[in-house]
CSV table of C-alpha atoms in Angstrom, one decimal:
chain,number,residue,atom,x,y,z
A,204,MET,CA,0.0,0.0,0.0
A,205,PHE,CA,1.2,3.5,-0.9
A,206,ILE,CA,0.0,6.6,1.0
A,207,ARG,CA,0.4,10.0,-0.6
A,208,LYS,CA,-0.9,13.5,-0.2
A,209,MET,CA,-4.3,14.1,-1.7
A,210,GLU,CA,-4.5,15.9,-5.0
A,211,ASN,CA,-7.5,17.6,-6.7
A,212,LYS,CA,-7.7,14.7,-9.1
A,213,ASP,CA,-8.5,12.4,-6.1
A,214,ILE,CA,-11.8,14.1,-5.1
A,215,ALA,CA,-14.1,12.2,-7.5
A,216,GLY,CA,-12.8,8.8,-6.3
A,217,CYS,CA,-13.0,9.9,-2.6
A,218,ALA,CA,-16.6,11.1,-3.2
A,219,GLU,CA,-17.5,7.7,-4.5
A,220,ILE,CA,-16.1,6.1,-1.3
A,221,LEU,CA,-17.9,8.7,0.9
A,222,CYS,CA,-21.2,7.8,-0.8
A,223,ALA,CA,-20.5,4.0,-0.4
A,224,ILE,CA,-19.7,4.3,3.3
A,225,TYR,CA,-22.3,6.9,4.5
A,226,ASN,CA,-25.4,5.9,2.4
A,227,ASN,CA,-26.8,3.3,4.9
A,228,GLU,CA,-29.1,3.0,7.9
A,229,LEU,CA,-26.4,3.3,10.4
A,230,TRP,CA,-25.5,6.9,9.4
A,231,MET,CA,-29.0,7.7,8.1
A,232,CYS,CA,-27.5,9.9,5.3
A,233,ARG,CA,-28.3,10.3,1.7
A,234,TRP,CA,-25.2,11.4,-0.3
A,235,ASP,CA,-25.1,11.7,-4.1
A,236,LYS,CA,-21.8,12.0,-5.9
A,237,GLU,CA,-22.3,15.7,-6.8
A,238,THR,CA,-23.0,16.7,-3.2
A,239,ALA,CA,-20.0,14.6,-2.0
A,240,ILE,CA,-17.7,16.3,-4.5
A,241,GLU,CA,-18.9,19.7,-3.4
A,242,TYR,CA,-18.4,18.8,0.2
A,243,LEU,CA,-14.9,17.5,-0.3
A,244,ASN,CA,-14.0,20.5,-2.5
A,245,ASP,CA,-14.9,22.8,0.4
A,246,PHE,CA,-12.3,21.0,2.6
A,247,PHE,CA,-9.7,20.7,-0.2
A,248,GLU,CA,-9.8,24.4,-1.0
A,249,ASN,CA,-9.1,25.3,2.6
A,250,LYS,CA,-5.5,26.4,2.8
A,251,LYS,CA,-4.9,24.5,6.1
A,252,PHE,CA,-6.4,21.2,4.8
A,253,VAL,CA,-4.1,18.2,4.4
A,254,GLY,CA,-5.6,15.0,3.1
A,255,TYR,CA,-4.1,11.7,2.2
A,256,VAL,CA,-5.1,8.8,0.0
A,257,ALA,CA,-4.1,5.2,0.2
A,258,GLU,CA,-3.4,3.3,-3.0
A,259,GLU,CA,-2.7,-0.3,-3.5
A,260,ASN,CA,0.6,-1.1,-5.2
A,261,ASN,CA,0.2,-2.2,-8.8
């Protein structure tokens, strides 16, 4: 596994994961991809935000 600093290009993939995790009865949330992208962009555009992504080695 490889961990690296999050880049703008990662937002769409992270939004898909957010939707997959939070769209269930436990969280009682309804996320669509567009809303998740907007939400993640709000964080990403904050100058103090630091995010990381984990990728499997290919």
